[in-house]
CSV table of C-alpha atoms (C1' of nucleotides) in Angstrom, one decimal:
chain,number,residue,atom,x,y,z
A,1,UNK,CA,160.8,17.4,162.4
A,2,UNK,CA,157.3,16.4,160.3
A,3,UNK,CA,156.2,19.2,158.7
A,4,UNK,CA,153.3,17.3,158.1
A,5,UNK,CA,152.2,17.7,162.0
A,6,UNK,CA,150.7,21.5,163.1
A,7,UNK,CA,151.3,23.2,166.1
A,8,UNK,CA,148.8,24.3,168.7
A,9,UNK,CA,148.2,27.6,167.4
A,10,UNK,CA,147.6,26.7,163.8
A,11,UNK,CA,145.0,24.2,166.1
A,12,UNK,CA,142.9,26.8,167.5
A,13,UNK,CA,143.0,28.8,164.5
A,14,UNK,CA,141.5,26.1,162.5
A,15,UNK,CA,139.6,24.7,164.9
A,16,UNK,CA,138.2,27.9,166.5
A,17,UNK,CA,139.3,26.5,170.2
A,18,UNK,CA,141.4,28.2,172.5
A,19,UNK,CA,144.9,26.7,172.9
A,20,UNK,CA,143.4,26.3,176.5
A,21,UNK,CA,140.5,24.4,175.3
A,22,UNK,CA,142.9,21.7,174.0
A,23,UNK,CA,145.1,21.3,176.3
A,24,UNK,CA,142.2,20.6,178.7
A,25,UNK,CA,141.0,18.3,176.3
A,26,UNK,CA,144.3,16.8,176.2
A,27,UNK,CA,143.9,15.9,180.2
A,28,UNK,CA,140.6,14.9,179.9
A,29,UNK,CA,141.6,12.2,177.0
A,30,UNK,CA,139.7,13.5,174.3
A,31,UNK,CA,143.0,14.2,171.9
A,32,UNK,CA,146.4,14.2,171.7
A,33,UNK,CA,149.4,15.4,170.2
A,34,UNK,CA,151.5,13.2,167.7
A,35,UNK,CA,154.6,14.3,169.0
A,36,UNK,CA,156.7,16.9,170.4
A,37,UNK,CA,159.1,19.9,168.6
A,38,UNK,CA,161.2,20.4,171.8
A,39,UNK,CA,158.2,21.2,174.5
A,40,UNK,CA,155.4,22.0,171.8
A,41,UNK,CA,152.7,20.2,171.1
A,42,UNK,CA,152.6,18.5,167.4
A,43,UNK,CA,149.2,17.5,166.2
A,44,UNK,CA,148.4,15.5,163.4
A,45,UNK,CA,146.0,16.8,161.1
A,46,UNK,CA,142.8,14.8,160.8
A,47,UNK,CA,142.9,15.7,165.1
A,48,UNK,CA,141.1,18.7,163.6
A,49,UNK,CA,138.4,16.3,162.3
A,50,UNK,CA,138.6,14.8,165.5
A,51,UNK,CA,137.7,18.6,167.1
A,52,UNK,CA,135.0,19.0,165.0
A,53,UNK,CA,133.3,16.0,165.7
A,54,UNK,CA,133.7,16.6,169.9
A,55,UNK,CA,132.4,20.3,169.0
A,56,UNK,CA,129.8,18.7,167.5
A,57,UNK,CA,128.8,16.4,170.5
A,58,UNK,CA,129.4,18.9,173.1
A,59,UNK,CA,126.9,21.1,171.6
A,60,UNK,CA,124.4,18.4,171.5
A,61,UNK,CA,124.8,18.3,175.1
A,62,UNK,CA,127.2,15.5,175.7
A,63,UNK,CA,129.6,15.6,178.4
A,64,UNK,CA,133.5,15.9,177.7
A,65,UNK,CA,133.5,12.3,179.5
A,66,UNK,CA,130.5,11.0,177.6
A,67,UNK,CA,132.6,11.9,174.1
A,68,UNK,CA,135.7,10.2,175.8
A,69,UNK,CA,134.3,7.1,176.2
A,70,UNK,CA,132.5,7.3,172.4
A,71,UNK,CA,135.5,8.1,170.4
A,72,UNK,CA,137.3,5.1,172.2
A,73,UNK,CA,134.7,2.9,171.0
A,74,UNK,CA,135.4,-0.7,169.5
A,75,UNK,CA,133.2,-2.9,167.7
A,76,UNK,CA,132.8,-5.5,170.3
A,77,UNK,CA,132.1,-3.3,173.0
A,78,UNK,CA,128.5,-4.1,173.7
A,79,UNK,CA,128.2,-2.4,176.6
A,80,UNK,CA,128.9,1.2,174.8
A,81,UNK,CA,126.9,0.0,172.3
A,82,UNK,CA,123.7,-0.3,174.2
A,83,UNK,CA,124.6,3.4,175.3
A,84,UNK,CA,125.1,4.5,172.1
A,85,UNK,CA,121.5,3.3,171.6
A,86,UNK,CA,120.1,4.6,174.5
A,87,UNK,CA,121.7,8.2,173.8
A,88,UNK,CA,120.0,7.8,170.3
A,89,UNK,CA,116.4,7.8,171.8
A,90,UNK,CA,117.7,10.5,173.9
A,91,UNK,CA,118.8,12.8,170.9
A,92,UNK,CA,115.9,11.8,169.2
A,93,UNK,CA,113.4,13.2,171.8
A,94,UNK,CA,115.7,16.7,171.8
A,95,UNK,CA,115.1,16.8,168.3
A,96,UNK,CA,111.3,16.5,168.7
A,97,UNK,CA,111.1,18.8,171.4
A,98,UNK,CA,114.1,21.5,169.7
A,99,UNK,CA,111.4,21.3,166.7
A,100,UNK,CA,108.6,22.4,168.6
A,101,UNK,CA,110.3,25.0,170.8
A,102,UNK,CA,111.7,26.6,166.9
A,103,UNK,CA,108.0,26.6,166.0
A,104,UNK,CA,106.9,28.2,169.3
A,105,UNK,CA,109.9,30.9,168.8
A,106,UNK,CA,108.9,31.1,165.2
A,107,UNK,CA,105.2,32.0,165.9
A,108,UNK,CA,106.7,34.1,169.0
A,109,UNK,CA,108.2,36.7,166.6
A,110,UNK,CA,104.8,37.3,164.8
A,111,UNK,CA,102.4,36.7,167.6
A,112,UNK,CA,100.8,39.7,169.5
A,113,UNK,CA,99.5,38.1,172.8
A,114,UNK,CA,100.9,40.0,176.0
A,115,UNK,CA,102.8,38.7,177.6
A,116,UNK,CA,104.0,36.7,174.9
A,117,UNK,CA,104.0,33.7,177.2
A,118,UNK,CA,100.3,33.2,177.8
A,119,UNK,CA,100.1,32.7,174.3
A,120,UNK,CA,98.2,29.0,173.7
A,121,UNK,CA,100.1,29.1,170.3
A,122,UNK,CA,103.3,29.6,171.9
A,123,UNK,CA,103.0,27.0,174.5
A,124,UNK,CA,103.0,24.2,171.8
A,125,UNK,CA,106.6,24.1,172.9
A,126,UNK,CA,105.8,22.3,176.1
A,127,UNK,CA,103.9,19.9,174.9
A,128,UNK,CA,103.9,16.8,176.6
A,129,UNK,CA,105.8,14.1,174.4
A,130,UNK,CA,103.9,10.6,174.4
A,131,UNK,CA,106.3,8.0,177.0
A,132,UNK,CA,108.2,11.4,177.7
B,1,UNK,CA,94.2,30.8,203.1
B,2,UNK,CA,93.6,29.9,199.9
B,3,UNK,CA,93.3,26.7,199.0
B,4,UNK,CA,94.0,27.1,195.5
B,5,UNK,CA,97.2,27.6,196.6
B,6,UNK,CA,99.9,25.1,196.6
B,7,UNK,CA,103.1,25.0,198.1
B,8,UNK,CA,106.8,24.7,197.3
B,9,UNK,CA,106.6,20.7,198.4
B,10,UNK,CA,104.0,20.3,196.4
B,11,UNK,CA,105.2,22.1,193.3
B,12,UNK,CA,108.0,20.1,193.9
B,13,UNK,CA,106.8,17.0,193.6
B,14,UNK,CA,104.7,17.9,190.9
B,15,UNK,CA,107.3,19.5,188.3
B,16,UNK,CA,110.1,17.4,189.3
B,17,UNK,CA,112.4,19.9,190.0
B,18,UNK,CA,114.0,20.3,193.7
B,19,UNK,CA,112.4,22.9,196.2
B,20,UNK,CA,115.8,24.4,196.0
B,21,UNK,CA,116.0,25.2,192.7
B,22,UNK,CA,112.3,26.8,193.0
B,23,UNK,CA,113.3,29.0,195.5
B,24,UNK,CA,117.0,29.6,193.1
B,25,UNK,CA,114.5,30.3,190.1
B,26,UNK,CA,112.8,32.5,192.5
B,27,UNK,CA,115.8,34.8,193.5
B,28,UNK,CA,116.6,34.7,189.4
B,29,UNK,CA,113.3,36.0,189.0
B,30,UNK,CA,111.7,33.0,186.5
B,31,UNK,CA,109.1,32.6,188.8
B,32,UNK,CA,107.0,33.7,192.3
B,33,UNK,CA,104.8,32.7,195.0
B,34,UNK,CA,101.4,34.4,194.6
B,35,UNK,CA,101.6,34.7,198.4
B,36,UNK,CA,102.6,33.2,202.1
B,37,UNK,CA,101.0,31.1,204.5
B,38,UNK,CA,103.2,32.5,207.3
B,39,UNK,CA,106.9,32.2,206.2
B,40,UNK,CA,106.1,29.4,203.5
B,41,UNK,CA,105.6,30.2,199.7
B,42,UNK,CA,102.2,30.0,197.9
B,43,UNK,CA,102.0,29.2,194.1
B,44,UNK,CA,99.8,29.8,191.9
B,45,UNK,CA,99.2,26.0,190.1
B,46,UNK,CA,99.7,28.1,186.8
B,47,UNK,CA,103.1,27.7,187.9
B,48,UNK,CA,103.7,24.3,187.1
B,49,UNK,CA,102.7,25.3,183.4
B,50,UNK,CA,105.5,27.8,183.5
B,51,UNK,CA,108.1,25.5,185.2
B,52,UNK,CA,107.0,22.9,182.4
B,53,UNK,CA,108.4,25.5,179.8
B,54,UNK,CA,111.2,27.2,182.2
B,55,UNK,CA,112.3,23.4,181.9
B,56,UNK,CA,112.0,22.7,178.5
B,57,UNK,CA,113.7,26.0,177.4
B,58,UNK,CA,116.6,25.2,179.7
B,59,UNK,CA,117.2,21.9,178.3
B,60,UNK,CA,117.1,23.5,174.8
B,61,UNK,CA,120.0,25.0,175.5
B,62,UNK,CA,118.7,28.6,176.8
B,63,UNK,CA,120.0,30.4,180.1
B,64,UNK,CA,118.5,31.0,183.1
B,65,UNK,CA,118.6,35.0,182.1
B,66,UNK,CA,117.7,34.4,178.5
B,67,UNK,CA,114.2,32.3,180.2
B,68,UNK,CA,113.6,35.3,182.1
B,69,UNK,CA,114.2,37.9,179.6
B,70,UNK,CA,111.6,35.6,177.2
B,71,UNK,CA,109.5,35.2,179.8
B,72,UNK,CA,108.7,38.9,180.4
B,73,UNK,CA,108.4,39.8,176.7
B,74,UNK,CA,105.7,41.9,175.5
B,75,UNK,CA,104.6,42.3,172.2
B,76,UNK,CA,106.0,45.4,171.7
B,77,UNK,CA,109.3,44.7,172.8
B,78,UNK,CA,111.1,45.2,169.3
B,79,UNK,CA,114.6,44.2,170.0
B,80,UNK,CA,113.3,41.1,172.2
B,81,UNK,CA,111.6,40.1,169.3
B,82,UNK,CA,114.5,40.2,167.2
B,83,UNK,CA,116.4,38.5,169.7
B,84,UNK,CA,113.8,35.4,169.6
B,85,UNK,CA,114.0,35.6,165.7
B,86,UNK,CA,117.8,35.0,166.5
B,87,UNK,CA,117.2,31.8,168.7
B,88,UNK,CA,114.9,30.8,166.0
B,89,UNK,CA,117.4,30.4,163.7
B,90,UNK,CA,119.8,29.3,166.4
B,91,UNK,CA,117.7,26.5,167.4
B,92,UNK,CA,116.8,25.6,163.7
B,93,UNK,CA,120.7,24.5,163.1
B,94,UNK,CA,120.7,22.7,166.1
B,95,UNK,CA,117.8,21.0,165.1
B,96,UNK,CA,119.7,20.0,161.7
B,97,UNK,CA,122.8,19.2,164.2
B,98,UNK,CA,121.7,17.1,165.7
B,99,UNK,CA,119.4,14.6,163.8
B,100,UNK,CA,122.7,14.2,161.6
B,101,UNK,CA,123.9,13.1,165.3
B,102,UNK,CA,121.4,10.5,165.5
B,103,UNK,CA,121.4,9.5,162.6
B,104,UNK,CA,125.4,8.9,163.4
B,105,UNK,CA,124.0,7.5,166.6
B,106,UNK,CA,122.0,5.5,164.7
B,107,UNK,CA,124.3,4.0,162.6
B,108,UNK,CA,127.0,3.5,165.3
B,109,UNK,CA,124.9,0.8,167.1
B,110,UNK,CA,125.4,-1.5,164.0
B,111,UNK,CA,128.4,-0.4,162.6
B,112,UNK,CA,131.6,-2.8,162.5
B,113,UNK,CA,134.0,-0.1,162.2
B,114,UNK,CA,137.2,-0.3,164.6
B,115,UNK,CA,137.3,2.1,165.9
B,116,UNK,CA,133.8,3.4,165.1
B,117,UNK,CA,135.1,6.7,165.3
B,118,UNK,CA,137.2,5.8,162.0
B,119,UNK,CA,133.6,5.4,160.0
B,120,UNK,CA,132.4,7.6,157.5
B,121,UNK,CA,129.3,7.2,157.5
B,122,UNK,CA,129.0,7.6,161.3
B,123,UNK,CA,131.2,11.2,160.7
B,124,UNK,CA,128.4,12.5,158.8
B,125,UNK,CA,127.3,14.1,162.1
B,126,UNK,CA,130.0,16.7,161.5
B,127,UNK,CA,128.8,17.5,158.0
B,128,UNK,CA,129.6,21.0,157.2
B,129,UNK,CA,126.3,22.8,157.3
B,130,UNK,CA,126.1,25.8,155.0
B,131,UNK,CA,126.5,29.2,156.2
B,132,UNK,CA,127.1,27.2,159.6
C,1,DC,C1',174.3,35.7,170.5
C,2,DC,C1',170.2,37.9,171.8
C,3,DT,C1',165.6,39.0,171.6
C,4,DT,C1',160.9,38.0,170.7
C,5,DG,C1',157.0,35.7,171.2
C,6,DA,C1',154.6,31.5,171.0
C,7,DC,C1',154.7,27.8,173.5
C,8,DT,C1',155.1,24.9,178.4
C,9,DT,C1',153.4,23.8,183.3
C,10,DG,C1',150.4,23.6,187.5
C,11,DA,C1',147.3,26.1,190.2
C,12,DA,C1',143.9,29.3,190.9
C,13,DC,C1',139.9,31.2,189.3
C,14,DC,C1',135.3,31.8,186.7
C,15,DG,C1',130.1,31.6,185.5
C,16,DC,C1',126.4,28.6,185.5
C,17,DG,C1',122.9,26.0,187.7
C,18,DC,C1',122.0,24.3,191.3
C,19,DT,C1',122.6,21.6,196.3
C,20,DT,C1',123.8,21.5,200.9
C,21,DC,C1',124.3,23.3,205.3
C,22,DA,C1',123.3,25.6,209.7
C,23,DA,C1',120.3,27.9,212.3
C,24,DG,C1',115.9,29.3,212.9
C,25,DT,C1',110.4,29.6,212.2
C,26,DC,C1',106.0,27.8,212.0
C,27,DG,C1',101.6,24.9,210.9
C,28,DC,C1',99.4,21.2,212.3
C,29,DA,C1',98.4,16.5,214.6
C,30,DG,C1',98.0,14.5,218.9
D,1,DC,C1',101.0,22.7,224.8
D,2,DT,C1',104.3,19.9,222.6
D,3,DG,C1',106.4,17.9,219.2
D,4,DC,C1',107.4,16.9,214.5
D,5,DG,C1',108.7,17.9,210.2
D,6,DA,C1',108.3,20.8,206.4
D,7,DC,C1',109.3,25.1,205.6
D,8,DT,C1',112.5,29.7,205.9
D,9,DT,C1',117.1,32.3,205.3
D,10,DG,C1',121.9,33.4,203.7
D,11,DA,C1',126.2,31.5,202.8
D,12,DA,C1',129.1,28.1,201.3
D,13,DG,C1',130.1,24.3,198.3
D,14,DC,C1',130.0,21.4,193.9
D,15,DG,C1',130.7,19.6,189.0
D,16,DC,C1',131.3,21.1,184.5
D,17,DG,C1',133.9,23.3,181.1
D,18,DG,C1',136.9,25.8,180.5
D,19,DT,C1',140.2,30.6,181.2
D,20,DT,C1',143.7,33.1,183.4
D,21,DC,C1',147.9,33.6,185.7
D,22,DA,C1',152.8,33.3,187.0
D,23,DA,C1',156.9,31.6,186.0
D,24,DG,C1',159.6,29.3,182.8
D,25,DT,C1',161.3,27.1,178.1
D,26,DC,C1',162.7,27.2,173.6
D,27,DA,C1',162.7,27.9,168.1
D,28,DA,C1',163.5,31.0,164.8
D,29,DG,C1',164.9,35.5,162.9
D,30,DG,C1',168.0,39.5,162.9
DNA sequence: CCTTGACTTGAACCGCGCTTCAAGTCGCAG
DNA sequence: CTGCGACTTGAAGCGCGGTTCAAGTCAAGG
C-alpha cells in the first residue's frame, strides 16, 4: 500500500532487535505498527528512532514499563514529571559510581596486587557516595 | 566461638541485602562463611566490604558469574585481565550513555514539548556515539 | 496456479537473580 | 528442661525480558 512504511524484518535488521523483541514490545505498549499489508506488520519509519531511544533506556537500566510510561509523556503531566526528576538524580548517581568502577577496572588491568581484589586502589570503586 | 565472627542476620542487616540472597551468593560462590557456630554461618566482617563491591558491580550492570570470575582474579591471569580491559571500555560508553540520558532527563523536567518524546533536544540521549 | 519463505498467533519455555516455602535444627533466655 | 526464634536445607516459585515452538496465513515470483 505505502511504500513509505517497512516491514518487520527490514525492523530488526535496522534496529538490531529480533522480530520477537518487537512484537513483545508491541504488547507491552512501547510501539506500534502504522498499519497492516494483509497480516504483516507496517511500521513507520522514525519507529526506528523510537527503538533506539528504548534501546537506549533499557540499557540504562529502565524497565520496559518505566519507558512506557516516559514516551507517553505530556507536558502537563506533573506527576511523570517529578519522576522524571527523581530518575535524573538516580542516573546521575550511576554515572558517578559507573565512573569510579571504570577507574577501578582501569587500574585493575595494570595493578599487580593478588588477588586483585584486596587491592586499596581497586576498591575506590566502592566508595561510599555522600547521601548515597 | 569467635566473636569476631558475625552472622548471616547480622550481615544482613548490615549490607542490606536479604539473608537469602547471602546464602544464593554463597551457593554462586561470590562469597563464604569463615566457619559455623553449629549449623549457622560465620562471616568474616571483611565480608561486608566484599558485599559492598559484589553490590556495586551488580548494579553496574555485571553478572553474578562475571563478579565471581573478577573476584578470583590474580595478577597473572592474562586473559582475565583482558577481559577487565574489555569491561573497561564497556563501562566507559555507558558512562557517555548515560550522562546524555540525564542530561535528556534533565531537560525533560522543563521541557514543553507535547509529547516530550517529540523533542530534540531531549533525543540527544540517543546520540550516535562513534564506533558505538 | 503453486511454491517459497517471511510473516502471523498464542502458549510454552528460558536464564537471571533472587524469594518463598516446608520441614527440620539448634543456641540461648528463662 | 522448655520454649522461642533465628537459623538450616532443598525445591519450587516469581518477575523481567525476551525466545522458541507449532500451526497457520499470505504476498510475490516463477
Amino acid at each position: 500500500m505505502d511504500d513509505t512504511l517497512i516491514d518487520i524484518g527490514e525492523v530488526a535488521r535496522r534496529s538490531g532487535l529480533a522480530a520477537s523483541a518487537l512484537r513483545f514490545y508491541e504488547r507491552k505498549g512501547l510501539i506500534r505498527a502504522e498499519g497492516r499489508n494483509g497480516l504483516r506488520r507496517a511500521y513507520r519509519p522514525e519507529t526506528l528512532e523510537r527503538l533506539a531511544l528504548i534501546s537506549c533506556a533499557r540499557d540504562a537500566g529502565f524497565t520496559l514499563s518505566e519507558i512506557a510510561e516516559f514516551l507517553a509523556a505530556r507536558p502537563s503531566d506533573e506527576r511523570l514529571r517529578a519522576r522524571m526528576a527523581a530518575k535524573e538524580r538516580e542516573v546521575s548517581q550511576r554515572v558517578d559510581q559507573l565512573t569510579r568502577l571504570r577507574d577501578s577496572l582501569r587500574h585493575a588491568v595494570v595493578c599487580t596486587h593478588d588477588p586483585l581484589v584486596e587491592c586499596p586502589e581497586f576498591k575506590q570503586a566502592v566508595r561510599r557516595v555522600p547521601q548515597g
